[in-house]
Short mmCIF file of C-alpha atoms and ligand atoms in Angstrom, two decimals:
data_model
loop_
_atom_site.label_atom_id
_atom_site.label_comp_id
_atom_site.label_asym_id
_atom_site.label_seq_id
_atom_site.Cartn_x
_atom_site.Cartn_y
_atom_site.Cartn_z
CA UNK A 1 22.66 13.69 -23.37
CA UNK A 2 19.98 12.54 -25.57
CA UNK A 3 16.10 12.45 -25.88
CA UNK A 4 13.69 10.26 -27.64
CA UNK A 5 10.25 10.75 -27.94
CA UNK A 6 8.24 7.46 -27.75
CA UNK A 7 4.76 8.53 -28.01
CA UNK A 8 5.02 12.36 -28.50
CA UNK A 9 4.60 14.30 -26.48
CA UNK A 10 3.54 11.93 -23.67
CA UNK A 11 6.38 9.87 -23.08
CA UNK A 12 10.05 11.09 -23.04
CA UNK A 13 13.16 8.98 -22.29
CA UNK A 14 16.27 11.01 -21.56
CA UNK A 15 19.54 9.08 -21.16
CA UNK A 16 22.09 11.09 -19.20
CA UNK A 17 25.66 10.56 -19.56
CA UNK A 18 26.80 11.87 -16.15
CA UNK A 19 25.14 12.52 -12.87
CA UNK A 20 25.26 16.27 -13.61
CA UNK A 21 23.06 15.80 -16.99
CA UNK A 22 20.65 13.76 -14.95
CA UNK A 23 20.24 16.38 -12.55
CA UNK A 24 20.25 19.28 -14.83
CA UNK A 25 17.26 17.76 -16.67
CA UNK A 26 15.38 17.06 -13.61
CA UNK A 27 15.91 20.72 -12.52
CA UNK A 28 14.64 21.64 -15.88
CA UNK A 29 11.44 19.83 -15.10
CA UNK A 30 11.09 21.39 -11.71
CA UNK A 31 11.55 24.91 -13.11
CA UNK A 32 9.32 24.38 -16.00
CA UNK A 33 6.59 23.42 -13.84
CA UNK A 34 6.88 26.41 -11.66
CA UNK A 35 7.22 28.70 -14.62
CA UNK A 36 3.97 27.44 -15.80
CA UNK A 37 2.26 27.63 -12.40
CA UNK A 38 3.96 29.24 -9.51
CA UNK A 39 1.56 27.71 -7.23
CA UNK A 40 2.22 24.15 -8.58
CA UNK A 41 1.65 20.98 -6.56
CA UNK A 42 4.97 19.01 -6.52
CA UNK A 43 5.34 15.58 -5.07
CA UNK A 44 8.52 14.62 -3.82
CA UNK A 45 10.18 11.34 -2.90
CA UNK A 46 13.32 10.25 -0.95
CA UNK A 47 16.29 8.33 -1.77
CA UNK A 48 19.86 8.17 -3.33
CA UNK A 49 18.66 9.04 -6.95
CA UNK A 50 16.59 12.03 -5.85
CA UNK A 51 19.34 13.33 -3.42
CA UNK A 52 21.39 14.68 -6.39
CA UNK A 53 18.42 16.43 -8.05
CA UNK A 54 17.57 18.08 -4.56
CA UNK A 55 21.00 19.36 -4.25
CA UNK A 56 20.95 20.73 -7.65
CA UNK A 57 17.55 22.30 -6.87
CA UNK A 58 19.05 23.84 -3.70
CA UNK A 59 22.06 25.32 -5.83
CA UNK A 60 19.56 26.79 -8.03
CA UNK A 61 17.31 28.34 -5.46
CA UNK A 62 20.57 29.89 -3.68
CA UNK A 63 21.41 31.35 -7.19
CA UNK A 64 18.11 32.84 -8.04
CA UNK A 65 16.30 34.10 -4.99
CA UNK A 66 13.02 32.48 -6.37
CA UNK A 67 10.01 32.79 -4.30
CA UNK A 68 8.77 29.33 -3.83
CA UNK A 69 5.93 30.37 -1.23
CA UNK A 70 3.04 29.77 -3.72
CA UNK A 71 4.28 26.25 -4.46
CA UNK A 72 2.86 23.43 -2.65
CA UNK A 73 4.94 20.27 -1.77
CA UNK A 74 3.73 16.83 -1.25
CA UNK A 75 5.73 14.08 0.53
CA UNK A 76 4.77 10.91 -1.13
CA UNK A 77 5.77 8.07 1.35
CA UNK A 78 6.43 7.51 5.02
CA UNK A 79 7.13 4.68 7.36
CA UNK A 80 4.39 3.16 9.33
CA UNK A 81 4.84 3.72 12.99
CA UNK A 82 7.38 6.61 12.36
CA UNK A 83 6.55 10.19 13.51
CA UNK A 84 7.87 13.29 11.61
CA UNK A 85 10.58 13.89 14.21
CA UNK A 86 11.99 10.46 14.24
CA UNK A 87 15.35 10.46 12.81
CA UNK A 88 14.39 7.91 10.27
CA UNK A 89 11.22 9.66 9.07
CA UNK A 90 11.20 10.08 5.25
CA UNK A 91 9.56 13.57 5.79
CA UNK A 92 12.41 14.36 8.06
CA UNK A 93 14.94 13.51 5.20
CA UNK A 94 12.92 15.58 2.97
CA UNK A 95 13.00 18.48 5.13
CA UNK A 96 16.60 18.39 5.49
CA UNK A 97 17.54 17.87 1.99
CA UNK A 98 15.04 20.14 0.31
CA UNK A 99 12.11 21.73 1.95
CA UNK A 100 13.96 23.51 4.73
CA UNK A 101 16.54 24.88 2.32
CA UNK A 102 14.07 26.18 -0.09
CA UNK A 103 12.21 27.93 2.83
CA UNK A 104 9.23 25.70 2.55
CA UNK A 105 7.17 25.85 5.74
CA UNK A 106 6.78 22.47 7.38
CA UNK A 107 3.05 23.22 7.82
CA UNK A 108 2.29 23.69 4.23
CA UNK A 109 3.69 20.37 3.19
CA UNK A 110 1.12 17.64 2.55
CA UNK A 111 2.08 14.23 3.89
CA UNK A 112 0.86 11.37 5.69
CA UNK A 113 1.78 11.05 9.28
CA UNK A 114 3.24 7.67 9.86
CA UNK A 115 2.33 7.70 13.70
CA UNK A 116 -1.46 8.73 12.90
CA UNK A 117 -3.86 6.78 15.14
CA UNK A 118 -5.57 5.50 12.21
CA UNK A 119 -3.14 4.96 9.32
CA UNK A 120 -6.08 3.99 6.90
CA UNK A 121 -7.93 7.13 7.60
CA UNK A 122 -4.56 9.11 7.21
CA UNK A 123 -4.22 7.82 3.64
CA UNK A 124 -7.63 8.67 2.85
CA UNK A 125 -7.35 12.05 4.17
CA UNK A 126 -4.08 12.50 2.03
CA UNK A 127 -5.86 11.63 -1.09
CA UNK A 128 -8.75 13.65 -0.36
CA UNK A 129 -6.35 16.77 0.47
CA UNK A 130 -4.70 16.22 -3.16
CA UNK A 131 -7.91 16.04 -4.74
CA UNK A 132 -9.11 19.36 -3.18
CA UNK A 133 -5.97 20.85 -4.53
CA UNK A 134 -6.79 19.88 -8.14
CA UNK A 135 -4.15 17.14 -8.30
CA UNK A 136 -0.45 17.19 -8.58
CA UNK A 137 1.30 18.99 -11.50
CA UNK A 138 4.66 17.33 -11.08
CA UNK A 139 5.29 13.98 -9.54
CA UNK A 140 9.03 13.25 -8.77
CA UNK A 141 9.67 9.40 -8.56
CA UNK A 142 12.55 7.07 -8.69
CA UNK A 143 12.47 3.51 -9.56
CA UNK A 144 13.11 0.45 -7.35
CA UNK A 145 15.32 -2.55 -8.47
CA UNK A 146 11.92 -4.53 -8.41
CA UNK A 147 10.24 -1.98 -10.47
CA UNK A 148 8.47 -0.19 -7.64
CA UNK A 149 7.98 3.45 -7.14
CA UNK A 150 7.13 4.98 -3.91
CA UNK A 151 6.07 2.07 -1.87
CA UNK A 152 3.76 0.67 -4.73
CA UNK A 153 5.32 -2.72 -4.87
CA UNK A 154 4.83 -5.26 -7.55
CA UNK A 155 1.06 -6.16 -7.35
CA UNK A 156 -0.25 -2.73 -6.86
CA UNK A 157 -3.04 -2.18 -9.11
CA UNK A 158 -3.66 0.75 -11.55
CA UNK A 159 -6.37 2.08 -9.30
CA UNK A 160 -4.53 1.65 -6.03
CA UNK A 161 -5.25 4.55 -3.42
CA UNK A 162 -2.90 5.91 -1.10
CA UNK A 163 -2.70 3.18 1.47
CA UNK A 164 -0.57 1.24 4.02
CA UNK A 165 1.70 -1.45 2.34
CA UNK A 166 4.08 -4.27 3.44
CA UNK A 167 7.40 -3.32 1.85
CA UNK A 168 9.17 -5.97 -0.14
CA UNK A 169 12.00 -7.56 1.39
CA UNK A 170 14.32 -6.13 -1.14
CA UNK A 171 12.93 -2.71 -0.39
CA UNK A 172 13.69 -2.94 3.20
CA UNK A 173 17.18 -4.23 2.56
CA UNK A 174 17.69 -1.22 0.28
CA UNK A 175 16.25 1.27 2.82
CA UNK A 176 18.37 -0.30 5.52
CA UNK A 177 21.54 0.70 3.72
CA UNK A 178 20.89 4.41 4.67
CA UNK A 179 21.24 3.72 8.35
CA UNK A 180 23.53 2.35 10.83
CA UNK A 181 23.19 -1.43 11.26
CA UNK A 182 21.54 -0.95 14.78
CA UNK A 183 18.66 0.84 13.22
CA UNK A 184 15.55 -1.49 12.66
CA UNK A 185 14.05 -0.10 9.23
CA UNK A 186 10.16 -0.39 9.44
CA UNK A 187 8.74 -3.12 7.15
CA UNK A 188 5.50 -1.29 6.44
CA UNK A 189 4.86 2.09 4.94
CA UNK A 190 2.26 4.50 3.72
CA UNK A 191 2.53 5.47 0.18
CA UNK A 192 0.98 7.67 -2.35
CA UNK A 193 -1.15 5.52 -4.56
CA UNK A 194 -0.94 4.80 -8.13
CA UNK A 195 -4.11 6.38 -8.89
CA UNK A 196 -3.29 9.81 -7.53
CA UNK A 197 0.15 9.40 -9.13
CA UNK A 198 -1.38 8.61 -12.72
CA UNK A 199 -3.50 11.76 -12.36
CA UNK A 200 -0.64 13.95 -12.16
CA UNK A 201 -0.23 16.22 -15.07
CA UNK A 202 3.48 15.28 -15.34
CA UNK A 203 5.40 12.43 -13.84
CA UNK A 204 9.37 12.62 -13.76
CA UNK A 205 10.88 9.12 -13.17
CA UNK A 206 14.52 9.17 -12.29
CA UNK A 207 16.88 6.11 -12.51
CA UNK A 208 20.56 5.86 -11.60
CA UNK A 209 22.60 2.72 -11.69
CA UNK A 210 23.15 -0.78 -13.14
CA UNK A 211 20.79 -2.27 -10.56
CA UNK A 212 17.86 -0.40 -11.99
CA UNK A 213 18.48 -1.56 -15.60
CA UNK A 214 16.14 -4.31 -15.72
CA UNK A 215 13.44 -2.43 -14.10
CA UNK A 216 13.90 0.67 -16.53
CA UNK A 217 13.47 -1.93 -19.34
CA UNK A 218 10.40 -3.26 -18.29
CA UNK A 219 9.05 0.23 -17.17
CA UNK A 220 9.70 1.47 -20.56
CA UNK A 221 9.36 -1.45 -23.17
CA UNK A 222 7.76 -4.25 -21.19
CA UNK A 223 4.10 -4.97 -20.84
CA UNK A 224 2.15 -2.63 -18.69
CA UNK A 225 1.23 -4.63 -15.94
CA UNK A 226 1.17 -4.80 -11.96
CA UNK A 227 4.27 -7.09 -11.89
CA UNK A 228 6.14 -4.01 -12.70
CA UNK A 229 4.43 -0.91 -11.18
CA UNK A 230 6.85 1.53 -13.03
CA UNK A 231 5.29 0.29 -16.32
CA UNK A 232 1.73 1.90 -15.11
CA UNK A 233 3.40 5.19 -15.26
CA UNK A 234 2.89 4.86 -19.19
CA UNK A 235 -0.66 5.31 -18.53
CA UNK A 236 -0.33 9.07 -17.09
CA UNK A 237 -0.83 11.98 -19.43
CA UNK A 238 2.73 12.84 -19.51
CA UNK A 239 6.07 10.83 -18.39
CA UNK A 240 9.56 11.78 -18.42
CA UNK A 241 12.21 9.31 -17.57
CA UNK A 242 15.58 10.19 -16.94
CA UNK A 243 18.00 7.44 -16.66
CA UNK A 244 21.75 7.30 -16.54
CA UNK A 245 23.68 4.98 -18.91
CA UNK A 246 24.05 2.35 -16.71
CA UNK A 247 20.11 2.27 -15.89
CA UNK A 248 19.28 2.67 -19.55
CA UNK A 249 21.95 -0.30 -20.57
CA UNK A 250 19.12 -2.88 -21.18
CA UNK A 251 16.66 -0.63 -23.34
CA UNK A 252 16.45 -2.27 -26.73
CA UNK A 253 18.58 -0.63 -29.09
CA UNK A 254 20.27 1.38 -26.24
CA UNK A 255 22.49 2.91 -28.53
CA UNK A 256 19.90 4.62 -30.50
CA UNK A 257 18.82 6.49 -27.51
CA UNK A 258 21.76 8.84 -27.89
CA UNK A 259 21.74 11.47 -30.41
P1 PGA B 1 17.16 4.76 -4.36
O1 PGA B 1 15.60 4.44 -3.99
O2 PGA B 1 16.95 6.14 -5.24
O3 PGA B 1 17.75 4.89 -2.98
O4 PGA B 1 17.77 3.97 -5.13
C1 PGA B 1 14.80 4.25 -5.25
C2 PGA B 1 13.73 3.25 -4.75
O5 PGA B 1 13.97 2.32 -4.38
O6 PGA B 1 12.28 3.64 -4.79
#
């Protein structure tokens, strides 16, 4: 495992040699946030990359009897037209993987309802709720092969609010891999915006696998622009990127990222 400070202390890139290391570093950020503030607001995303971290968090919680009831959790994306009880609901996935095992009440979680009557209004309500809570302490995100985070697809602006978006075809294809072939994955989603994400006190961005290598190189070393939304995360007060070796392979001087 190695850690290199790019613009101390604001941006750290950690290259993990194994999945276990990646998850251990992620858990470190999660626990550090709660130690600093037991009633922290923590935003969670879904997907294969974060599933390992959530397993590690579950194991940590089971060992430690930590009382998480003061903490507040945010679900940062949902599919448009999908209710929380639908089998493909992203909130349902989060409940199963992390919220229920941690004993977090479903009623205390902050989320956008994918089947709200007025989705635009639902996104505005979500942003207003986050603002009322004083913003997010820790955003946990993963990177898409096209450089997206959440459903902030290429073209998302720095000040983009939470909103309804049309998913990139590559995102729909990637998401479809979770489900049996007969399940039609929605092509629109609701996402926490770039603006609310950048206001977070700490962003943790995870990346695993060779398909993320180009996106990570652009996020870390490319220009900060809307074509690669993850590059915008460098504008946040504090960014920690944890990548496995395959995802870090295209970073310039990749060898030097290891100590
Ligand atoms: P993944 O999704 O963790 O399933 O690769 C990340 C993303 O595309 O945002």
